[in-house]
Amino acid sequence: MTPLALTFMVLSWSFVLGLTAWCFARVLRSEKRPRSEPGERVDGEAGGDGYSGGPP
Amino acid sequence: MSPRADEAGTGVSPRPGSADPDRRETENARTRAGEAWGTRIGLILAMAGNAVGLGNFLRFPTQAANNGGGSFMITYFAALLLLGIPLMWIEWGLGRNGGRYRKGHLPGLLAAVWRHPAAKYLGVVGLVIPMAVMVYYTYIESWTLAYAFFSATGDYWGRETQDAMVGYLRSFQGVGEERVHGVLTPFLFFTVTLVVNIWVVSKGVAAGIERLARIAMPTLFILAVLLAIAVLLQPPSAGGDTPIRGLQFIYGPDFSRLTDASVWLASAGQIFFTLSVGMGSLAAYASYLSRRDDIALNGLATAATNETAEVVLGGTIAIPAAVTFFGVSGAVAIAQSGSFNLGFATMSVVFQQMAGGQLLGTAWFGLLFFAGITSSVAMLTPILAFLREEFGVRREWAAWGLGGITFVLGLLHIIWLEHGFLDEWDYWAGTFGLVVVALLEVIAFVWIYGPANAWRSIHEGADIRIPRFFKFVITYVTPVYLLIILVWWGATDALPILGLSRAAGGGPVVAATLPYIWAARAALLGMAMVFLVLIHWAWRRNGYDDRAGLPEVPELQGGDRA
């Protein structure tokens, strides 16, 4: 396997595995804390008409 | 989600008023009846199961190998970030927004964001397409079940060449002169596959679809990992070919292809198909969520899980195995002859050369079956939601009724497979139609509902903040990307196929197949007409006022429409 092909494979695998691991780590972490309430503003948005933003 | 379920760590929050004992009783009853998602992980697995399908293991490696290898991955990940993940969020957002009005079907989802009489009728494509794809996808899924059985029993053992196994596949499909099995064999496996599908769907979201996903998805990943290890450990063939050469074949970059527009479109198409966007089924699943439930992180986790199955596992099994046993030139020819030849014929030859081949063959086709069934059970969900929400049909009756219709239509595909009936449906419903639905969803949710509203909606209850760059992507880049795909495919494929200058399955149109092509088109149009009448009837029956908007339903369980 050429170094270039190996590089592409490693980068591709690292990206998808890293993204998957990060997502599930965040899912598990968010299970352990209180959830956000409706009415919070999304960062940078004008107004907040009952929609919630990210975690407190 | 019931308070009890939430205590179990569902990630789905208690509803306002859930302290009310009567309400809690109702909610628990609904949860026990399997009418809402049970757990957050279950939801992600079901969504990922919807996305992970046959294409992850058959279509991806052939697309990568045929379109520049490693350089294809550059265009592939660009399409993932600019098209796939944004569309994932849009479908989840559109679906959950529809849930506020107790709608899990596209006519209702569009009407929820666009107060115009045309909205509901445009949504007809969101009923026709999943129904049509469900019919032929279940049929193809039945091949995987049959081949798992044939592998376990060693039925095709002794047919050790590619040509012999292609003949075996054609024989099983009832195409050509050779007959290895009884004429009823494909009908039998189709019936069994369909019954299993309908049984799962009839059990509802939590007790049926989610329970299946919690079993099938881990099983699928375990089987895929075992198969990938078995392939990678194969010794060099007599010609000196190894599985590593297969990986080289997939990932070796050809940078000259980066300036080829067809490569960018091929990668966009692969991303589009692999994530199951444009079907309406992701939106239907999301309609069972409430405003307090996260969709930003869950949507991303769904896409990421699908990508792991596709890039890491899908790319490590079929093509490396084909290169090891057939050499690079053989694998090129196989890849160009289509995904089914690779998956069913080539892999069956490969397993006959490997130690423990019967077991590995059963695992491979079992893996494909699990990948298929977790997708096919999602396809009926929008139609089931439509019948339940608008006409009050009981879930079991609706499921088995739709199963009966699927069975009858599936028979046409089995009988007329060699005449291009399936190819015609696959192109108009399973290829071109998906882009049309996705474009409709984006226009309705982002442009008509408004980018600010869409952005806020996606962030309701979110566990992550999506970088603001994606607001620009969702508003401009994704719709333009879709429009380019639609125009390109329209010019290069749709018009020639519509004008009969080219067959939907490739090659010239044979005069003898013309009646079947027209029959396939008539069936799709007939289905659309029936759904249009039903939509019209539903709106009149339920007294919906298009201009005033759909009546909002107080949140109970995040949905009780399973």
XYZ file of C-alpha atoms in Angstrom:
618
model
C 0.000 0.000 0.000
C 1.481 3.349 -0.980
C 2.020 5.998 1.721
C -0.471 8.299 0.002
C -3.220 5.671 -0.067
C -2.447 4.790 3.552
C -2.680 8.468 4.486
C -6.094 8.800 2.846
C -7.338 5.670 4.570
C -6.055 6.718 7.991
C -7.488 10.229 7.629
C -10.876 8.913 6.470
C -11.115 6.364 9.249
C -9.912 8.827 11.867
C -12.493 11.378 10.810
C -15.516 9.080 10.947
C -14.400 7.156 14.040
C -13.463 10.386 15.820
C -16.782 12.010 14.947
C -18.729 8.947 16.087
C -16.806 8.698 19.357
C -17.241 12.423 20.036
C -20.990 12.251 19.358
C -21.607 9.297 21.653
C -19.383 10.778 24.351
C -21.511 13.940 24.206
C -24.711 11.911 24.252
C -23.584 10.035 27.355
C -22.338 13.239 29.006
C -25.572 15.096 28.335
C -27.519 12.284 29.986
C -25.922 13.212 33.288
C -26.969 16.851 33.508
C -30.217 18.855 33.532
C -31.728 19.546 30.155
C -32.334 23.010 28.748
C -35.666 24.742 29.077
C -37.708 26.263 26.269
C -37.391 30.016 26.028
C -33.620 30.224 25.965
C -32.074 32.090 23.086
C -29.891 30.510 20.484
C -26.541 32.233 20.590
C -26.437 35.115 18.161
C -30.129 34.955 17.253
C -32.342 37.974 17.610
C -35.244 37.272 19.896
C -36.306 34.054 21.525
C -39.900 33.106 20.970
C -40.119 30.022 23.054
C -37.318 28.110 21.357
C -34.469 26.823 23.434
C -30.776 26.962 22.878
C -28.048 24.591 23.865
C -27.379 23.215 27.299
C -27.194 25.660 30.194
C -41.463 9.975 27.125
C -42.784 8.899 30.466
C -41.117 10.150 33.612
C -40.316 6.556 34.382
C -38.590 6.056 31.091
C -36.673 9.293 31.564
C -35.383 8.127 34.895
C -33.897 5.236 33.014
C -31.742 7.701 31.142
C -33.614 8.191 27.935
C -32.407 11.706 27.308
C -35.993 12.552 26.555
C -37.361 14.977 29.072
C -40.555 14.834 31.126
C -43.407 16.794 29.611
C -45.022 19.820 31.208
C -47.819 18.561 33.357
C -46.334 15.154 33.810
C -46.708 15.626 37.544
C -50.425 15.224 37.006
C -51.251 11.646 38.052
C -53.854 11.243 35.309
C -51.441 12.478 32.690
C -48.688 10.263 33.994
C -51.015 7.297 33.833
C -51.817 8.126 30.231
C -48.178 8.621 29.336
C -47.107 5.361 30.915
C -49.904 3.554 29.130
C -48.756 5.029 25.835
C -45.163 4.107 26.479
C -46.131 0.570 27.377
C -48.081 0.384 24.157
C -44.880 1.171 22.301
C -46.111 4.470 20.865
C -43.049 6.624 21.470
C -39.304 6.149 21.499
C -38.218 4.243 24.576
C -34.629 5.429 25.000
C -32.319 7.946 23.398
C -29.779 5.306 22.374
C -32.648 3.284 20.932
C -33.723 6.303 18.917
C -30.199 6.872 17.550
C -29.836 3.172 16.717
C -33.203 3.175 14.932
C -32.272 6.305 12.980
C -28.828 4.872 12.165
C -30.485 1.575 11.239
C -32.691 3.512 8.867
C -29.594 5.039 7.282
C -27.322 1.970 7.246
C -28.460 -0.179 4.368
C -27.251 -2.382 1.551
C -25.559 0.630 -0.069
C -23.082 0.959 2.811
C -21.562 -2.423 2.072
C -22.141 -2.752 -1.674
C -22.442 0.666 -3.290
C -19.827 2.668 -1.364
C -16.726 0.578 -2.154
C -17.587 0.332 -5.849
C -18.258 4.075 -6.036
C -14.950 4.860 -4.316
C -12.970 2.492 -6.496
C -14.602 3.739 -9.727
C -14.257 7.441 -8.967
C -10.677 8.159 -8.085
C -10.089 6.187 -4.885
C -8.527 8.382 -2.201
C -9.359 11.599 -4.022
C -13.018 10.444 -4.079
C -12.911 10.645 -0.284
C -12.179 14.396 -0.514
C -15.332 14.989 -2.526
C -17.186 12.474 -0.353
C -16.443 14.267 2.915
C -17.173 17.656 1.309
C -20.599 16.302 0.347
C -21.066 14.888 3.852
C -20.449 18.290 5.466
C -22.272 20.452 2.930
C -25.126 18.152 1.950
C -25.527 15.061 4.118
C -25.313 16.365 7.676
C -27.298 19.567 6.921
C -30.028 17.475 5.280
C -30.022 15.191 8.301
C -30.698 18.186 10.588
C -33.337 19.539 8.220
C -35.247 16.225 8.133
C -35.083 15.891 11.910
C -36.166 19.514 12.345
C -38.997 19.285 9.832
C -40.182 16.044 11.405
C -40.118 17.240 14.996
C -41.861 20.459 14.008
C -44.590 18.366 12.385
C -44.927 16.425 15.612
C -46.295 19.597 17.246
C -49.298 19.176 14.960
C -49.324 15.384 15.336
C -48.102 14.921 11.773
C -45.495 12.368 10.733
C -46.127 12.399 6.979
C -44.835 14.832 4.361
C -48.218 16.383 3.393
C -48.682 17.316 7.049
C -45.049 18.289 7.610
C -45.125 20.684 4.647
C -48.501 22.100 5.674
C -47.065 22.733 9.144
C -44.433 25.117 7.770
C -46.210 26.473 4.689
C -49.773 27.735 5.028
C -50.733 27.225 1.420
C -53.247 24.811 -0.151
C -50.552 23.429 -2.460
C -48.306 22.321 0.418
C -50.257 19.195 1.286
C -50.530 18.076 -2.351
C -46.815 18.538 -2.976
C -46.289 16.240 -0.021
C -47.727 13.358 -2.041
C -44.182 12.511 -3.158
C -43.389 11.780 0.495
C -46.007 9.005 0.442
C -45.456 7.568 -3.036
C -41.675 7.320 -2.808
C -41.317 5.425 0.502
C -44.171 3.122 -0.540
C -42.599 2.387 -3.925
C -39.095 1.923 -2.544
C -40.436 -0.289 0.261
C -41.891 -2.674 -2.335
C -38.744 -3.385 -4.329
C -36.316 -2.886 -1.452
C -38.081 -5.631 0.509
C -37.790 -7.850 -2.540
C -34.027 -7.229 -2.782
C -33.769 -7.694 0.985
C -35.368 -11.114 0.523
C -32.406 -12.106 -1.682
C -30.093 -11.539 1.276
C -32.258 -13.747 3.493
C -32.310 -16.415 0.788
C -28.533 -16.257 0.329
C -27.965 -16.456 4.080
C -30.012 -19.668 3.982
C -28.209 -20.947 0.867
C -24.841 -20.206 2.503
C -25.769 -22.002 5.705
C -26.949 -25.062 3.764
C -24.085 -24.927 1.240
C -26.613 -24.765 -1.590
C -24.303 -22.999 -4.056
C -21.118 -24.801 -2.982
C -19.261 -26.154 -5.975
C -20.047 -23.159 -8.199
C -16.605 -21.650 -7.859
C -16.452 -19.174 -10.727
C -17.920 -15.705 -11.114
C -19.910 -16.756 -14.183
C -21.355 -19.768 -12.377
C -22.501 -17.624 -9.447
C -23.927 -14.919 -11.722
C -25.912 -17.717 -13.376
C -27.028 -18.937 -9.945
C -28.187 -15.414 -9.004
C -30.088 -15.026 -12.263
C -31.630 -18.431 -11.768
C -32.816 -17.499 -8.283
C -34.270 -14.271 -9.666
C -36.113 -16.227 -12.333
C -34.132 -14.547 -15.114
C -32.712 -16.569 -18.016
C -33.117 -20.246 -18.831
C -31.289 -22.030 -16.003
C -33.432 -23.105 -13.045
C -31.631 -24.202 -9.871
C -34.528 -23.637 -7.500
C -38.256 -24.127 -7.674
C -40.189 -21.340 -9.339
C -41.814 -20.421 -6.026
C -38.528 -19.968 -4.125
C -38.186 -16.175 -4.620
C -41.853 -15.744 -3.738
C -41.347 -17.717 -0.533
C -38.386 -15.634 0.656
C -40.133 -12.400 -0.334
C -43.204 -13.396 1.662
C -41.175 -14.311 4.748
C -39.170 -11.065 4.545
C -42.293 -8.976 4.124
C -44.118 -10.683 6.995
C -41.175 -10.025 9.336
C -41.109 -6.375 8.235
C -44.813 -5.860 8.720
C -44.825 -7.668 12.055
C -42.106 -5.302 13.328
C -43.914 -2.223 12.024
C -47.238 -3.390 13.487
C -45.689 -3.487 16.956
C -45.096 0.262 16.916
C -42.131 2.528 17.358
C -40.727 1.369 20.701
C -41.854 -2.261 20.838
C -41.213 -2.910 17.148
C -38.765 -0.635 15.346
C -36.648 0.386 18.327
C -36.450 -3.150 19.687
C -35.357 -4.426 16.271
C -32.688 -1.694 16.051
C -31.343 -2.523 19.519
C -30.812 -6.129 18.400
C -29.981 -5.712 14.720
C -27.551 -2.792 14.878
C -25.070 -4.267 17.383
C -25.348 -7.627 15.590
C -24.682 -5.921 12.269
C -21.569 -4.178 13.602
C -20.237 -7.357 15.220
C -20.738 -9.353 12.006
C -19.116 -6.597 9.936
C -16.078 -6.406 12.224
C -15.643 -10.204 12.170
C -15.945 -10.296 8.379
C -13.498 -7.403 7.957
C -10.956 -9.211 10.163
C -11.485 -12.472 8.265
C -10.920 -10.703 4.930
C -7.850 -8.764 6.094
C -6.241 -11.943 7.439
C -6.472 -13.718 4.086
C -3.083 -14.895 2.790
C -1.896 -13.706 -0.640
C -3.496 -15.443 -3.599
C -1.505 -17.433 -6.164
C -1.211 -14.248 -8.212
C 0.212 -12.392 -5.209
C -2.878 -10.270 -4.597
C -3.701 -9.391 -1.000
C -6.511 -7.616 0.866
C -4.113 -4.691 1.371
C -3.987 -4.272 -2.407
C -7.758 -4.035 -2.211
C -7.461 -1.167 0.240
C -4.878 0.402 -2.056
C -7.401 0.005 -4.884
C -10.035 1.906 -2.865
C -7.832 4.592 -1.296
C -5.043 5.127 -3.847
C -5.753 8.720 -4.969
C -6.121 9.851 -8.561
C -5.990 13.632 -8.213
C -6.781 14.212 -11.876
C -10.344 13.092 -11.097
C -10.866 15.986 -8.675
C -11.598 18.323 -11.580
C -14.162 15.890 -12.989
C -17.689 17.112 -12.151
C -19.052 13.567 -12.387
C -16.879 12.520 -9.428
C -18.314 15.311 -7.267
C -21.819 14.296 -8.288
C -21.092 10.625 -7.665
C -19.906 11.388 -4.140
C -22.891 13.668 -3.505
C -25.166 10.883 -4.730
C -23.483 8.338 -2.475
C -23.826 10.611 0.571
C -27.405 11.283 -0.331
C -28.359 7.604 -0.639
C -26.376 6.341 2.306
C -27.992 8.674 4.818
C -31.542 7.790 3.671
C -32.459 11.453 3.365
C -35.207 12.425 0.930
C -37.412 9.510 1.893
C -39.433 11.188 4.626
C -38.784 8.296 7.003
C -36.219 10.172 9.124
C -38.722 13.005 9.486
C -41.444 10.526 10.410
C -39.206 9.061 13.133
C -38.357 12.565 14.404
C -42.028 13.525 14.590
C -42.259 11.388 17.723
C -39.914 13.780 19.546
C -40.844 16.819 21.588
C -39.416 20.332 21.661
C -37.297 19.419 24.661
C -35.559 16.572 22.888
C -32.214 17.092 21.229
C -32.034 16.697 17.482
C -28.751 18.474 16.708
C -26.500 15.968 18.464
C -28.740 12.983 17.759
C -28.789 13.824 14.048
C -25.029 14.151 13.964
C -24.596 10.880 15.888
C -26.866 9.146 13.374
C -24.829 10.414 10.423
C -21.535 9.545 12.129
C -22.678 5.994 12.947
C -23.711 5.486 9.362
C -20.349 6.780 8.141
C -18.455 4.399 10.412
C -20.450 1.496 9.005
C -19.800 2.703 5.471
C -16.225 3.977 5.390
C -14.545 1.751 7.977
C -16.516 -1.475 7.574
C -18.134 -1.185 4.143
C -14.806 -0.400 2.510
C -12.964 -3.254 4.198
C -15.003 -6.278 3.173
C -16.244 -6.673 -0.391
C -13.599 -4.918 -2.531
C -10.529 -6.171 -0.587
C -11.997 -9.684 -0.793
C -12.656 -9.329 -4.531
C -9.128 -8.015 -5.193
C -7.560 -10.863 -3.198
C -9.313 -13.569 -5.165
C -9.798 -11.934 -8.582
C -6.915 -9.454 -8.776
C -7.258 -5.741 -9.374
C -8.354 -6.082 -13.004
C -10.942 -8.686 -12.038
C -12.230 -6.494 -9.232
C -12.493 -3.527 -11.614
C -14.611 -5.576 -14.004
C -16.776 -6.837 -11.131
C -17.205 -3.358 -9.639
C -18.234 -2.016 -13.030
C -20.745 -4.821 -13.540
C -22.772 -3.599 -10.561
C -23.137 -3.842 -6.808
C -25.371 -6.909 -6.863
C -22.872 -8.994 -8.806
C -20.225 -7.967 -6.283
C -22.371 -8.673 -3.235
C -24.143 -11.836 -4.300
C -22.007 -13.526 -6.953
C -18.430 -12.475 -6.198
C -18.695 -12.779 -2.433
C -20.264 -16.226 -2.786
C -17.260 -17.334 -4.847
C -14.883 -15.774 -2.323
C -16.445 -17.554 0.655
C -16.039 -20.891 -1.086
C -12.272 -20.271 -1.109
C -12.051 -19.272 2.553
C -11.784 -21.441 5.652
C -15.149 -21.443 7.436
C -16.709 -20.148 4.243
C -20.242 -21.356 4.972
C -20.235 -19.549 8.301
C -18.707 -16.411 6.801
C -21.178 -16.483 3.914
C -24.083 -16.761 6.332
C -22.606 -13.876 8.341
C -22.188 -11.710 5.226
C -25.719 -12.195 3.950
C -27.071 -11.997 7.506
C -25.273 -8.670 7.834
C -26.886 -7.451 4.610
C -30.282 -8.668 5.802
C -29.990 -6.757 9.079
C -28.786 -3.658 7.197
C -31.771 -3.989 4.879
C -34.514 -4.663 7.397
C -33.577 -1.766 9.679
C -34.047 0.473 6.637
C -37.172 -1.113 5.185
C -39.176 -0.951 8.425
C -38.688 2.820 8.319
C -40.155 3.198 4.847
C -43.741 2.426 5.780
C -43.656 4.755 8.794
C -44.744 7.934 6.934
C -47.662 6.119 5.265
C -48.656 4.443 8.501
C -48.593 7.850 10.198
C -50.787 9.287 7.440
C -53.420 6.559 7.793
C -53.414 6.680 11.583
C -53.376 10.435 12.026
C -55.810 11.404 9.295
C -58.209 8.467 9.228
C -57.819 6.954 12.683
C -56.910 3.518 11.305
C -55.568 1.154 13.975
C -51.832 0.586 13.721
C -52.087 -3.178 13.239
C -54.769 -2.842 10.571
C -52.828 -0.156 8.748
C -49.595 -2.144 8.885
C -51.038 -5.420 7.642
C -53.161 -3.599 5.028
C -50.090 -1.865 3.659
C -48.292 -5.193 3.843
C -50.971 -6.714 1.591
C -50.565 -3.926 -0.956
C -46.767 -4.261 -0.794
C -47.096 -7.985 -1.397
C -49.248 -7.573 -4.504
C -46.973 -4.883 -5.959
C -43.915 -6.948 -5.025
C -45.240 -9.836 -7.109
C -45.063 -7.583 -10.181
C -41.385 -6.935 -9.449
C -40.629 -10.639 -9.078
C -42.488 -11.640 -12.227
C -41.286 -8.737 -14.379
C -37.756 -8.301 -13.026
C -36.072 -9.174 -16.309
C -38.273 -6.682 -18.172
C -36.930 -3.658 -16.292
C -39.973 -3.082 -14.057
C -37.813 -2.776 -10.927
C -35.219 -0.598 -12.681
C -37.926 1.863 -13.650
C -39.195 2.197 -10.066
C -35.659 2.313 -8.722
C -34.821 5.236 -10.954
C -37.954 7.372 -10.565
C -38.688 6.638 -6.906
C -35.386 5.481 -5.461
C -33.032 7.873 -7.249
C -34.568 10.935 -8.885
C -37.544 11.130 -6.520
C -35.358 11.283 -3.419
C -33.662 14.454 -4.665
C -37.061 15.991 -5.410
C -38.299 15.231 -1.871
C -35.093 16.554 -0.288
C -35.307 19.772 -2.284
C -38.945 20.197 -1.255
C -38.014 19.684 2.384
C -35.193 22.217 2.238
C -37.273 24.843 0.440
C -40.190 24.405 2.839
C -38.255 24.189 6.097
C -35.461 26.679 5.403
C -36.746 29.152 2.838
C -40.513 29.243 3.499
C -40.460 28.639 7.257
C -37.456 30.970 7.332
C -33.752 30.363 8.000
C -33.955 31.927 11.476
C -36.963 29.792 12.452
C -35.347 26.669 11.036
C -32.095 27.392 12.858
C -33.896 28.000 16.157
C -36.048 24.923 15.642
C -32.996 22.689 15.147
C -31.528 24.116 18.366
C -34.599 23.502 20.521
C -33.490 21.267 23.372
C -30.097 20.864 21.695
C -27.171 19.342 23.557
C -24.689 21.035 21.220
C -24.485 24.361 19.457
C -23.999 23.890 15.750
C -21.346 26.273 14.327
C -23.057 29.271 12.712
C -21.254 28.477 9.470
C -23.846 25.736 8.991
C -26.679 28.251 9.012
C -25.218 29.656 5.813
C -24.700 26.126 4.484
C -28.283 25.089 5.228
C -29.702 28.277 3.754
C -27.695 28.493 0.551
C -25.150 25.753 -0.074
C -27.324 22.677 0.535
C -30.240 23.856 -1.656
C -27.861 24.864 -4.471
C -26.025 21.534 -4.149
C -29.363 19.719 -4.460
C -30.458 21.871 -7.366
C -27.240 21.139 -9.251
C -27.720 17.402 -8.672
C -31.327 17.612 -9.823
C -30.495 19.558 -12.986
C -27.478 17.388 -13.805
C -29.331 14.125 -13.305
C -32.353 15.561 -15.082
C -30.290 16.369 -18.155
C -28.047 13.306 -18.222
C -30.446 10.610 -16.974
C -34.053 11.621 -16.381
C -34.785 13.081 -19.810
C -33.157 10.235 -21.806
C -34.915 7.658 -19.607
C -38.249 9.471 -19.822
C -37.901 9.742 -23.590
C -37.012 6.030 -23.810
C -33.689 6.708 -25.502
C -32.042 4.868 -22.619
C -33.251 2.168 -20.214
C -33.440 2.984 -16.493
C -31.188 -0.007 -15.810
C -28.633 1.134 -18.411
C -28.219 0.339 -22.101
C -30.709 0.854 -24.904
C -34.434 0.250 -24.504
C -35.509 -3.096 -25.938
C -38.854 -2.912 -27.736
C -40.165 -5.979 -25.910
C -39.766 -4.246 -22.544
C -41.817 -1.160 -23.504
C -45.145 -2.458 -22.134
C -43.478 -3.219 -18.784
C -41.831 0.201 -18.636
C -45.163 1.895 -19.230
C -46.826 -0.418 -16.719
C -44.215 0.563 -14.122
C -44.803 4.253 -14.772
C -48.569 3.812 -14.740
C -48.355 2.027 -11.391
C -46.353 4.899 -9.882
C -48.734 7.501 -11.294
C -51.730 5.476 -10.110
C -50.260 5.327 -6.634
C -49.767 9.098 -6.691
C -53.380 9.639 -7.769
C -54.701 7.448 -4.968
C -52.631 9.315 -2.379
C -53.711 12.704 -3.792
C -57.365 11.710 -3.393
C -56.679 10.482 0.148
C -54.885 13.749 1.031
C -57.800 15.786 -0.307
C -60.261 13.611 1.584
C -58.230 13.802 4.800
C -58.098 17.598 4.789
C -61.842 17.868 4.173
C -62.664 15.159 6.682
C -60.621 16.759 9.433
C -61.634 20.321 8.590
C -58.089 21.669 8.182
C -57.869 25.299 7.095
C -54.806 25.680 4.867
C -54.527 29.420 5.410
C -55.071 29.320 9.172
C -52.565 26.492 9.606
C -52.847 23.106 11.206
C -54.138 22.923 14.781
C -51.304 22.502 17.278
C -51.667 19.520 19.577
C -50.526 19.813 23.201
C -47.401 17.774 23.827
C -47.961 14.543 25.647
C -45.513 11.902 24.710
C -43.660 13.501 21.880
C -46.244 11.733 19.783
C -48.873 9.057 20.048
C -49.108 8.150 16.470
C -46.821 5.158 16.215
